[in-house]
Amino acid sequence: MTKDKSIFIKNIYYMLSYAFTTLKESVYDDIQKESFDNIHNLFAAILAKGIGLQLKQGLYREYLNRVETLPVVRGKIDMPGTIRNRLEHRMVVTCDYDELSENNLLNQILKSTVYLLLRQNDVQEKYKSELKKEMLFFSGVDQIELPHIRWSHIRFQRNSRTYQLLLAICQLLIEGSLLTTENGEYRLASFVDEQRMSRLYEKFILEYYAQEFGQRLKGFSSRALQIPWQLDDGYDALLPVMQTDITLTYGNQTLIIDAKYYERTLQTNFDVQTLHSGNMYQIFTYVKNKDAELKGTGHQVSGMLLYAKTDEKLVPDNVYQMSGNQISVRTLDLNQEFSRIAEQLDGIVEKYFGIAVPNAVS
């Protein structure tokens, strides 16, 4: 999908910096200036900086339940265990108590991911050295089986939100690159996971518009919205939820963007290349239902399929007028300097909303 690997990897950093604004803190400035020849070095650099910052703030701790046999009472007495102790003539008591501990899931994921990176031959020694030093502070934290992590069950509290970026990097590494060898050990392959990159691609575009336009231009919004079905009888049971990737609104105009990251932009049927039919049906449905919702308000609704550019010769760049609404198909080239990517994204806003860029990205 890319011609210049180092540029593409650096752009993953920029995409992450919009998706997770923590990366824009000064502690990460050195990473922005570096050039990376593989994704593992980039992630190792981010983790090394991020874990170092977290250690200064203190590792996240949470109360974990313990049941232990002790010489003195701590917490609640566990009666069955204590009775067994007496029957065995042991002068101890079994206690059930909660203990504030660093040995929790968030720190276990960090430690296990770092040790996975440390075993990779393509990670530079300078990052390994820094990570090894930081792992000395994780001596009381257990390692866990990485494939068994249930990411959807992880919830961040007020005092653990600083872990969001670090855990996102871990998830990208583990789910995007994890392989099992014959002897049961884990190793990392090249980062080519389409599904994980697709999520990052969507969030990057959403946050780019929210930060570069929404925070600087009054009345401009960039949000992921649910569109209600416009039904004659109002009965929507069993209908799927219409959740947009990006919905841009300014004045009396709305642009719904579906961000698509595929290894191949076009589908082929009988040697004929066409756009993915499901994508076109989806954006058309979103636009028509949103248009019906705003009917009579003078609001104009448009739609766009924004594909990440691939190495295919045919690059979609079309505008269609469909039943009174404009639906376009565009590509975003991620294999160029980030300033050019920003220009492409800014150009979409300028074209659809007729407004100048508040402050161009350098």
mmCIF file of N, CA, C and O in Angstrom, residues 109-204:
data_model
loop_
_atom_site.group_PDB
_atom_site.id
_atom_site.type_symbol
_atom_site.label_atom_id
_atom_site.label_comp_id
_atom_site.label_asym_id
_atom_site.label_seq_id
_atom_site.Cartn_x
_atom_site.Cartn_y
_atom_site.Cartn_z
ATOM 1 N N ILE A 109 -0.761 -5.614 30.999
ATOM 2 C CA ILE A 109 -0.721 -5.498 29.532
ATOM 3 C C ILE A 109 0.531 -4.744 29.104
ATOM 4 O O ILE A 109 1.232 -5.148 28.162
ATOM 5 N N LEU A 110 0.832 -3.651 29.799
ATOM 6 C CA LEU A 110 2.031 -2.876 29.461
ATOM 7 C C LEU A 110 3.290 -3.738 29.573
ATOM 8 O O LEU A 110 4.115 -3.780 28.664
ATOM 9 N N LYS A 111 3.424 -4.419 30.692
ATOM 10 C CA LYS A 111 4.631 -5.230 30.919
ATOM 11 C C LYS A 111 4.737 -6.347 29.884
ATOM 12 O O LYS A 111 5.816 -6.573 29.316
ATOM 13 N N SER A 112 3.642 -7.032 29.626
ATOM 14 C CA SER A 112 3.679 -8.159 28.689
ATOM 15 C C SER A 112 3.993 -7.694 27.271
ATOM 16 O O SER A 112 4.723 -8.367 26.536
ATOM 17 N N THR A 113 3.456 -6.529 26.874
ATOM 18 C CA THR A 113 3.730 -6.001 25.539
ATOM 19 C C THR A 113 5.180 -5.569 25.410
ATOM 20 O O THR A 113 5.828 -5.811 24.381
ATOM 21 N N VAL A 114 5.704 -4.923 26.443
ATOM 22 C CA VAL A 114 7.103 -4.491 26.417
ATOM 23 C C VAL A 114 8.024 -5.702 26.290
ATOM 24 O O VAL A 114 8.968 -5.699 25.484
ATOM 25 N N TYR A 115 7.767 -6.770 27.034
ATOM 26 C CA TYR A 115 8.622 -7.958 26.951
ATOM 27 C C TYR A 115 8.506 -8.626 25.583
ATOM 28 O O TYR A 115 9.467 -9.244 25.100
ATOM 29 N N LEU A 116 7.353 -8.490 24.958
ATOM 30 C CA LEU A 116 7.220 -8.996 23.586
ATOM 31 C C LEU A 116 8.097 -8.186 22.636
ATOM 32 O O LEU A 116 8.794 -8.741 21.778
ATOM 33 N N LEU A 117 8.101 -6.861 22.795
ATOM 34 C CA LEU A 117 8.947 -6.000 21.960
ATOM 35 C C LEU A 117 10.434 -6.279 22.205
ATOM 36 O O LEU A 117 11.242 -6.252 21.265
ATOM 37 N N LEU A 118 10.787 -6.522 23.453
ATOM 38 C CA LEU A 118 12.196 -6.753 23.782
ATOM 39 C C LEU A 118 12.754 -7.994 23.105
ATOM 40 O O LEU A 118 13.968 -8.116 22.921
ATOM 41 N N ARG A 119 11.881 -8.922 22.717
ATOM 42 C CA ARG A 119 12.341 -10.150 22.057
ATOM 43 C C ARG A 119 12.447 -10.009 20.539
ATOM 44 O O ARG A 119 12.832 -10.958 19.859
ATOM 45 N N GLN A 120 12.114 -8.832 20.006
ATOM 46 C CA GLN A 120 12.123 -8.646 18.557
ATOM 47 C C GLN A 120 13.475 -8.144 18.077
ATOM 48 O O GLN A 120 14.044 -7.207 18.636
ATOM 49 N N ASN A 121 13.983 -8.753 17.020
ATOM 50 C CA ASN A 121 15.297 -8.385 16.498
ATOM 51 C C ASN A 121 15.319 -7.029 15.813
ATOM 52 O O ASN A 121 16.375 -6.401 15.703
ATOM 53 N N ASP A 122 14.140 -6.557 15.321
ATOM 54 C CA ASP A 122 14.141 -5.309 14.564
ATOM 55 C C ASP A 122 13.929 -4.072 15.427
ATOM 56 O O ASP A 122 13.845 -2.962 14.909
ATOM 57 N N VAL A 123 13.845 -4.221 16.746
ATOM 58 C CA VAL A 123 13.726 -3.071 17.638
ATOM 59 C C VAL A 123 15.125 -2.614 18.032
ATOM 60 O O VAL A 123 15.943 -3.411 18.492
ATOM 61 N N GLN A 124 15.411 -1.338 17.842
ATOM 62 C CA GLN A 124 16.747 -0.801 18.101
ATOM 63 C C GLN A 124 17.117 -0.914 19.580
ATOM 64 O O GLN A 124 16.271 -0.809 20.470
ATOM 65 N N GLU A 125 18.406 -1.066 19.821
ATOM 66 C CA GLU A 125 18.903 -1.280 21.179
ATOM 67 C C GLU A 125 18.634 -0.092 22.100
ATOM 68 O O GLU A 125 18.415 -0.264 23.299
ATOM 69 N N LYS A 126 18.610 1.122 21.552
ATOM 70 C CA LYS A 126 18.385 2.295 22.411
ATOM 71 C C LYS A 126 16.991 2.277 23.023
ATOM 72 O O LYS A 126 16.796 2.698 24.169
ATOM 73 N N TYR A 127 16.005 1.779 22.277
ATOM 74 C CA TYR A 127 14.652 1.678 22.818
ATOM 75 C C TYR A 127 14.559 0.513 23.797
ATOM 76 O O TYR A 127 13.910 0.614 24.842
ATOM 77 N N LYS A 128 15.225 -0.589 23.458
ATOM 78 C CA LYS A 128 15.217 -1.738 24.358
ATOM 79 C C LYS A 128 15.847 -1.384 25.697
ATOM 80 O O LYS A 128 15.345 -1.776 26.761
ATOM 81 N N SER A 129 16.937 -0.641 25.663
ATOM 82 C CA SER A 129 17.635 -0.265 26.893
ATOM 83 C C SER A 129 16.741 0.577 27.795
ATOM 84 O O SER A 129 16.678 0.359 29.019
ATOM 85 N N GLU A 130 16.040 1.523 27.183
ATOM 86 C CA GLU A 130 15.149 2.393 27.962
ATOM 87 C C GLU A 130 13.988 1.592 28.550
ATOM 88 O O GLU A 130 13.608 1.770 29.710
ATOM 89 N N LEU A 131 13.430 0.700 27.758
ATOM 90 C CA LEU A 131 12.301 -0.104 28.233
ATOM 91 C C LEU A 131 12.730 -1.056 29.346
ATOM 92 O O LEU A 131 11.985 -1.284 30.307
ATOM 93 N N LYS A 132 13.923 -1.628 29.229
ATOM 94 C CA LYS A 132 14.419 -2.534 30.270
ATOM 95 C C LYS A 132 14.550 -1.808 31.608
ATOM 96 O O LYS A 132 14.210 -2.358 32.671
ATOM 97 N N LYS A 133 15.056 -0.587 31.583
ATOM 98 C CA LYS A 133 15.190 0.194 32.817
ATOM 99 C C LYS A 133 13.822 0.459 33.439
ATOM 100 O O LYS A 133 13.660 0.385 34.659
ATOM 101 N N GLU A 134 12.858 0.755 32.596
ATOM 102 C CA GLU A 134 11.514 1.049 33.111
ATOM 103 C C GLU A 134 10.844 -0.185 33.691
ATOM 104 O O GLU A 134 10.061 -0.088 34.644
ATOM 105 N N MET A 135 11.165 -1.353 33.136
ATOM 106 C CA MET A 135 10.553 -2.583 33.621
ATOM 107 C C MET A 135 11.013 -2.953 35.033
ATOM 108 O O MET A 135 10.377 -3.773 35.707
ATOM 109 N N LEU A 136 12.105 -2.344 35.513
ATOM 110 C CA LEU A 136 12.535 -2.579 36.891
ATOM 111 C C LEU A 136 11.463 -2.120 37.880
ATOM 112 O O LEU A 136 11.359 -2.665 38.985
ATOM 113 N N PHE A 137 10.669 -1.141 37.479
ATOM 114 C CA PHE A 137 9.608 -0.615 38.347
ATOM 115 C C PHE A 137 8.330 -1.461 38.245
ATOM 116 O O PHE A 137 7.354 -1.173 38.934
ATOM 117 N N PHE A 138 8.350 -2.472 37.377
ATOM 118 C CA PHE A 138 7.205 -3.364 37.213
ATOM 119 C C PHE A 138 7.473 -4.744 37.832
ATOM 120 O O PHE A 138 6.830 -5.722 37.470
ATOM 121 N N SER A 139 8.417 -4.804 38.770
ATOM 122 C CA SER A 139 8.798 -6.103 39.341
ATOM 123 C C SER A 139 7.631 -6.785 40.050
ATOM 124 O O SER A 139 7.579 -8.026 40.111
ATOM 125 N N GLY A 140 6.691 -6.027 40.582
ATOM 126 C CA GLY A 140 5.543 -6.605 41.269
ATOM 127 C C GLY A 140 4.349 -6.847 40.374
ATOM 128 O O GLY A 140 3.254 -7.166 40.863
ATOM 129 N N VAL A 141 4.544 -6.697 39.065
ATOM 130 C CA VAL A 141 3.452 -6.853 38.103
ATOM 131 C C VAL A 141 3.637 -8.157 37.333
ATOM 132 O O VAL A 141 4.737 -8.446 36.846
ATOM 133 N N ASP A 142 2.594 -8.940 37.215
ATOM 134 C CA ASP A 142 2.660 -10.226 36.510
ATOM 135 C C ASP A 142 2.547 -10.028 35.000
ATOM 136 O O ASP A 142 1.952 -9.064 34.524
ATOM 137 N N GLN A 143 3.107 -10.975 34.243
ATOM 138 C CA GLN A 143 2.872 -11.037 32.803
ATOM 139 C C GLN A 143 1.627 -11.885 32.537
ATOM 140 O O GLN A 143 1.301 -12.775 33.325
ATOM 141 N N ILE A 144 0.953 -11.607 31.434
ATOM 142 C CA ILE A 144 -0.270 -12.335 31.103
ATOM 143 C C ILE A 144 -0.195 -12.857 29.669
ATOM 144 O O ILE A 144 0.669 -12.449 28.891
ATOM 145 N N GLU A 145 -1.115 -13.757 29.324
ATOM 146 C CA GLU A 145 -1.199 -14.293 27.971
ATOM 147 C C GLU A 145 -1.847 -13.245 27.067
ATOM 148 O O GLU A 145 -3.031 -12.925 27.213
ATOM 149 N N LEU A 146 -1.088 -12.696 26.154
ATOM 150 C CA LEU A 146 -1.562 -11.576 25.327
ATOM 151 C C LEU A 146 -2.775 -11.904 24.456
ATOM 152 O O LEU A 146 -3.669 -11.067 24.314
ATOM 153 N N PRO A 147 -2.859 -13.076 23.851
ATOM 154 C CA PRO A 147 -4.021 -13.345 22.990
ATOM 155 C C PRO A 147 -5.343 -13.418 23.747
ATOM 156 O O PRO A 147 -6.408 -13.356 23.144
ATOM 157 N N HIS A 148 -5.280 -13.570 25.069
ATOM 158 C CA HIS A 148 -6.496 -13.753 25.848
ATOM 159 C C HIS A 148 -7.076 -12.443 26.368
ATOM 160 O O HIS A 148 -8.085 -12.453 27.074
ATOM 161 N N ILE A 149 -6.462 -11.327 26.053
ATOM 162 C CA ILE A 149 -6.947 -10.032 26.550
ATOM 163 C C ILE A 149 -8.292 -9.697 25.902
ATOM 164 O O ILE A 149 -8.433 -9.772 24.686
ATOM 165 N N ARG A 150 -9.253 -9.319 26.704
ATOM 166 C CA ARG A 150 -10.576 -8.928 26.193
ATOM 167 C C ARG A 150 -10.635 -7.399 26.206
ATOM 168 O O ARG A 150 -11.025 -6.761 27.184
ATOM 169 N N TRP A 151 -10.208 -6.816 25.105
ATOM 170 C CA TRP A 151 -10.049 -5.367 25.026
ATOM 171 C C TRP A 151 -11.363 -4.625 25.230
ATOM 172 O O TRP A 151 -11.383 -3.531 25.803
ATOM 173 N N SER A 152 -12.455 -5.187 24.772
ATOM 174 C CA SER A 152 -13.741 -4.510 24.886
ATOM 175 C C SER A 152 -14.210 -4.378 26.325
ATOM 176 O O SER A 152 -15.100 -3.574 26.617
ATOM 177 N N HIS A 153 -13.615 -5.150 27.226
ATOM 178 C CA HIS A 153 -14.021 -5.102 28.630
ATOM 179 C C HIS A 153 -13.212 -4.083 29.431
ATOM 180 O O HIS A 153 -13.510 -3.857 30.606
ATOM 181 N N ILE A 154 -12.196 -3.503 28.828
ATOM 182 C CA ILE A 154 -11.344 -2.548 29.550
ATOM 183 C C ILE A 154 -12.049 -1.202 29.644
ATOM 184 O O ILE A 154 -12.520 -0.653 28.643
ATOM 185 N N ARG A 155 -12.125 -0.660 30.847
ATOM 186 C CA ARG A 155 -12.739 0.640 31.086
ATOM 187 C C ARG A 155 -11.727 1.541 31.792
ATOM 188 O O ARG A 155 -11.014 1.104 32.693
ATOM 189 N N PHE A 156 -11.684 2.796 31.377
ATOM 190 C CA PHE A 156 -10.749 3.743 31.975
ATOM 191 C C PHE A 156 -11.484 4.656 32.952
ATOM 192 O O PHE A 156 -12.528 5.227 32.614
ATOM 193 N N GLN A 157 -10.932 4.784 34.148
ATOM 194 C CA GLN A 157 -11.475 5.678 35.159
ATOM 195 C C GLN A 157 -10.732 7.013 35.100
ATOM 196 O O GLN A 157 -9.779 7.188 34.344
ATOM 197 N N ARG A 158 -11.168 7.936 35.938
ATOM 198 C CA ARG A 158 -10.546 9.263 35.942
ATOM 199 C C ARG A 158 -9.047 9.182 36.201
ATOM 200 O O ARG A 158 -8.266 9.906 35.589
ATOM 201 N N ASN A 159 -8.639 8.286 37.109
ATOM 202 C CA ASN A 159 -7.218 8.196 37.461
ATOM 203 C C ASN A 159 -6.441 7.190 36.609
ATOM 204 O O ASN A 159 -5.286 6.887 36.896
ATOM 205 N N SER A 160 -7.074 6.664 35.552
ATOM 206 C CA SER A 160 -6.347 5.750 34.654
ATOM 207 C C SER A 160 -6.422 6.204 33.194
ATOM 208 O O SER A 160 -6.012 5.472 32.304
ATOM 209 N N ARG A 161 -6.944 7.404 32.953
ATOM 210 C CA ARG A 161 -7.099 7.874 31.578
ATOM 211 C C ARG A 161 -5.769 8.084 30.872
ATOM 212 O O ARG A 161 -5.693 8.036 29.644
ATOM 213 N N THR A 162 -4.706 8.312 31.650
ATOM 214 C CA THR A 162 -3.387 8.496 31.036
ATOM 215 C C THR A 162 -2.886 7.218 30.375
ATOM 216 O O THR A 162 -1.902 7.240 29.638
ATOM 217 N N TYR A 163 -3.549 6.100 30.626
ATOM 218 C CA TYR A 163 -3.172 4.821 30.029
ATOM 219 C C TYR A 163 -3.809 4.596 28.658
ATOM 220 O O TYR A 163 -3.488 3.626 27.986
ATOM 221 N N GLN A 164 -4.715 5.463 28.232
ATOM 222 C CA GLN A 164 -5.454 5.207 26.993
ATOM 223 C C GLN A 164 -4.544 5.093 25.780
ATOM 224 O O GLN A 164 -4.680 4.174 24.973
ATOM 225 N N LEU A 165 -3.608 6.030 25.627
ATOM 226 C CA LEU A 165 -2.678 5.968 24.501
ATOM 227 C C LEU A 165 -1.805 4.721 24.595
ATOM 228 O O LEU A 165 -1.628 3.996 23.608
ATOM 229 N N LEU A 166 -1.249 4.462 25.777
ATOM 230 C CA LEU A 166 -0.348 3.326 25.946
ATOM 231 C C LEU A 166 -1.051 2.010 25.634
ATOM 232 O O LEU A 166 -0.500 1.134 24.952
ATOM 233 N N LEU A 167 -2.287 1.864 26.107
ATOM 234 C CA LEU A 167 -3.029 0.621 25.846
ATOM 235 C C LEU A 167 -3.443 0.522 24.385
ATOM 236 O O LEU A 167 -3.531 -0.578 23.831
ATOM 237 N N ALA A 168 -3.698 1.669 23.735
ATOM 238 C CA ALA A 168 -4.024 1.648 22.307
ATOM 239 C C ALA A 168 -2.831 1.160 21.492
ATOM 240 O O ALA A 168 -2.994 0.386 20.538
ATOM 241 N N ILE A 169 -1.624 1.593 21.858
ATOM 242 C CA ILE A 169 -0.415 1.118 21.187
ATOM 243 C C ILE A 169 -0.255 -0.383 21.407
ATOM 244 O O ILE A 169 0.049 -1.143 20.473
ATOM 245 N N CYS A 170 -0.484 -0.827 22.628
ATOM 246 C CA CYS A 170 -0.389 -2.259 22.917
ATOM 247 C C CYS A 170 -1.386 -3.054 22.083
ATOM 248 O O CYS A 170 -1.048 -4.112 21.533
ATOM 249 N N GLN A 171 -2.600 -2.543 21.966
ATOM 250 C CA GLN A 171 -3.618 -3.264 21.196
ATOM 251 C C GLN A 171 -3.255 -3.318 19.719
ATOM 252 O O GLN A 171 -3.417 -4.358 19.067
ATOM 253 N N LEU A 172 -2.763 -2.207 19.185
ATOM 254 C CA LEU A 172 -2.346 -2.196 17.786
ATOM 255 C C LEU A 172 -1.243 -3.226 17.539
ATOM 256 O O LEU A 172 -1.245 -3.941 16.533
ATOM 257 N N LEU A 173 -0.303 -3.298 18.462
ATOM 258 C CA LEU A 173 0.784 -4.259 18.323
ATOM 259 C C LEU A 173 0.290 -5.697 18.440
ATOM 260 O O LEU A 173 0.589 -6.546 17.601
ATOM 261 N N ILE A 174 -0.482 -5.948 19.476
ATOM 262 C CA ILE A 174 -0.880 -7.323 19.775
ATOM 263 C C ILE A 174 -1.878 -7.860 18.749
ATOM 264 O O ILE A 174 -1.703 -8.942 18.193
ATOM 265 N N GLU A 175 -2.927 -7.097 18.482
ATOM 266 C CA GLU A 175 -3.958 -7.582 17.565
ATOM 267 C C GLU A 175 -3.540 -7.438 16.110
ATOM 268 O O GLU A 175 -3.975 -8.208 15.254
ATOM 269 N N GLY A 176 -2.694 -6.454 15.825
ATOM 270 C CA GLY A 176 -2.298 -6.237 14.441
ATOM 271 C C GLY A 176 -1.144 -7.096 13.993
ATOM 272 O O GLY A 176 -0.962 -7.307 12.807
ATOM 273 N N SER A 177 -0.339 -7.610 14.926
ATOM 274 C CA SER A 177 0.896 -8.261 14.518
ATOM 275 C C SER A 177 1.219 -9.560 15.227
ATOM 276 O O SER A 177 2.268 -10.140 14.987
ATOM 277 N N LEU A 178 0.357 -10.014 16.109
ATOM 278 C CA LEU A 178 0.722 -11.165 16.918
ATOM 279 C C LEU A 178 0.598 -12.480 16.158
ATOM 280 O O LEU A 178 -0.410 -12.759 15.533
ATOM 281 N N LEU A 179 1.653 -13.286 16.218
ATOM 282 C CA LEU A 179 1.638 -14.626 15.633
ATOM 283 C C LEU A 179 2.110 -15.617 16.686
ATOM 284 O O LEU A 179 2.850 -15.271 17.607
ATOM 285 N N THR A 180 1.709 -16.845 16.565
ATOM 286 C CA THR A 180 2.156 -17.894 17.479
ATOM 287 C C THR A 180 3.092 -18.831 16.729
ATOM 288 O O THR A 180 2.752 -19.320 15.662
ATOM 289 N N THR A 181 4.251 -19.074 17.284
ATOM 290 C CA THR A 181 5.200 -19.991 16.666
ATOM 291 C C THR A 181 4.863 -21.411 17.095
ATOM 292 O O THR A 181 4.038 -21.643 17.962
ATOM 293 N N GLU A 182 5.554 -22.373 16.500
ATOM 294 C CA GLU A 182 5.254 -23.785 16.783
ATOM 295 C C GLU A 182 5.529 -24.163 18.237
ATOM 296 O O GLU A 182 4.856 -25.009 18.804
ATOM 297 N N ASN A 183 6.536 -23.542 18.848
ATOM 298 C CA ASN A 183 6.860 -23.901 20.234
ATOM 299 C C ASN A 183 6.060 -23.099 21.252
ATOM 300 O O ASN A 183 6.341 -23.142 22.447
ATOM 301 N N GLY A 184 5.069 -22.349 20.784
ATOM 302 C CA GLY A 184 4.182 -21.658 21.707
ATOM 303 C C GLY A 184 4.616 -20.262 22.082
ATOM 304 O O GLY A 184 3.927 -19.571 22.824
ATOM 305 N N GLU A 185 5.757 -19.802 21.585
ATOM 306 C CA GLU A 185 6.205 -18.450 21.875
ATOM 307 C C GLU A 185 5.552 -17.474 20.894
ATOM 308 O O GLU A 185 5.059 -17.865 19.840
ATOM 309 N N TYR A 186 5.597 -16.193 21.261
ATOM 310 C CA TYR A 186 4.979 -15.174 20.425
ATOM 311 C C TYR A 186 6.048 -14.316 19.761
ATOM 312 O O TYR A 186 7.100 -14.045 20.318
ATOM 313 N N ARG A 187 5.751 -13.917 18.553
ATOM 314 C CA ARG A 187 6.638 -12.980 17.858
ATOM 315 C C ARG A 187 5.778 -12.021 17.056
ATOM 316 O O ARG A 187 4.601 -12.274 16.795
ATOM 317 N N LEU A 188 6.371 -10.919 16.644
ATOM 318 C CA LEU A 188 5.649 -9.906 15.896
ATOM 319 C C LEU A 188 5.963 -9.999 14.420
ATOM 320 O O LEU A 188 7.117 -10.150 14.028
ATOM 321 N N ALA A 189 4.940 -9.883 13.604
ATOM 322 C CA ALA A 189 5.124 -9.828 12.158
ATOM 323 C C ALA A 189 5.010 -8.373 11.720
ATOM 324 O O ALA A 189 4.774 -7.483 12.522
ATOM 325 N N SER A 190 5.164 -8.130 10.429
ATOM 326 C CA SER A 190 5.034 -6.764 9.936
ATOM 327 C C SER A 190 3.611 -6.280 10.126
ATOM 328 O O SER A 190 2.660 -7.046 10.066
ATOM 329 N N PHE A 191 3.461 -4.981 10.355
ATOM 330 C CA PHE A 191 2.165 -4.411 10.712
ATOM 331 C C PHE A 191 1.333 -4.171 9.458
ATOM 332 O O PHE A 191 1.489 -3.194 8.757
ATOM 333 N N VAL A 192 0.428 -5.080 9.173
ATOM 334 C CA VAL A 192 -0.380 -4.972 7.954
ATOM 335 C C VAL A 192 -1.860 -5.178 8.247
ATOM 336 O O VAL A 192 -2.642 -5.413 7.349
ATOM 337 N N ASP A 193 -2.226 -5.096 9.499
ATOM 338 C CA ASP A 193 -3.597 -5.420 9.858
ATOM 339 C C ASP A 193 -4.561 -4.340 9.376
ATOM 340 O O ASP A 193 -4.503 -3.190 9.789
ATOM 341 N N GLU A 194 -5.452 -4.740 8.482
ATOM 342 C CA GLU A 194 -6.376 -3.797 7.839
ATOM 343 C C GLU A 194 -7.423 -3.261 8.807
ATOM 344 O O GLU A 194 -7.730 -2.070 8.815
ATOM 345 N N GLN A 195 -7.959 -4.126 9.652
ATOM 346 C CA GLN A 195 -9.036 -3.727 10.547
ATOM 347 C C GLN A 195 -8.566 -2.694 11.564
ATOM 348 O O GLN A 195 -9.244 -1.698 11.830
ATOM 349 N N ARG A 196 -7.383 -2.918 12.164
ATOM 350 C CA ARG A 196 -6.878 -1.982 13.166
ATOM 351 C C ARG A 196 -6.524 -0.641 12.532
ATOM 352 O O ARG A 196 -6.810 0.406 13.085
ATOM 353 N N MET A 197 -5.902 -0.683 11.351
ATOM 354 C CA MET A 197 -5.567 0.563 10.663
ATOM 355 C C MET A 197 -6.828 1.313 10.249
ATOM 356 O O MET A 197 -6.861 2.534 10.226
ATOM 357 N N SER A 198 -7.865 0.576 9.930
ATOM 358 C CA SER A 198 -9.122 1.204 9.550
ATOM 359 C C SER A 198 -9.690 2.027 10.701
ATOM 360 O O SER A 198 -10.151 3.150 10.510
ATOM 361 N N ARG A 199 -9.641 1.485 11.912
ATOM 362 C CA ARG A 199 -10.139 2.211 13.082
ATOM 363 C C ARG A 199 -9.319 3.473 13.325
ATOM 364 O O ARG A 199 -9.869 4.538 13.631
ATOM 365 N N LEU A 200 -7.990 3.341 13.204
ATOM 366 C CA LEU A 200 -7.124 4.496 13.413
ATOM 367 C C LEU A 200 -7.374 5.553 12.343
ATOM 368 O O LEU A 200 -7.420 6.752 12.632
ATOM 369 N N TYR A 201 -7.541 5.120 11.115
ATOM 370 C CA TYR A 201 -7.806 6.025 9.986
ATOM 371 C C TYR A 201 -9.085 6.831 10.227
ATOM 372 O O TYR A 201 -9.119 8.050 10.047
ATOM 373 N N GLU A 202 -10.145 6.162 10.670
ATOM 374 C CA GLU A 202 -11.414 6.838 10.950
ATOM 375 C C GLU A 202 -11.248 7.870 12.065
ATOM 376 O O GLU A 202 -11.693 9.018 11.936
ATOM 377 N N LYS A 203 -10.630 7.434 13.166
ATOM 378 C CA LYS A 203 -10.510 8.325 14.324
ATOM 379 C C LYS A 203 -9.614 9.511 14.018
ATOM 380 O O LYS A 203 -9.856 10.630 14.481
ATOM 381 N N PHE A 204 -8.574 9.271 13.221
ATOM 382 C CA PHE A 204 -7.676 10.364 12.835
ATOM 383 C C PHE A 204 -8.428 11.451 12.072
ATOM 384 O O PHE A 204 -8.324 12.635 12.396
#
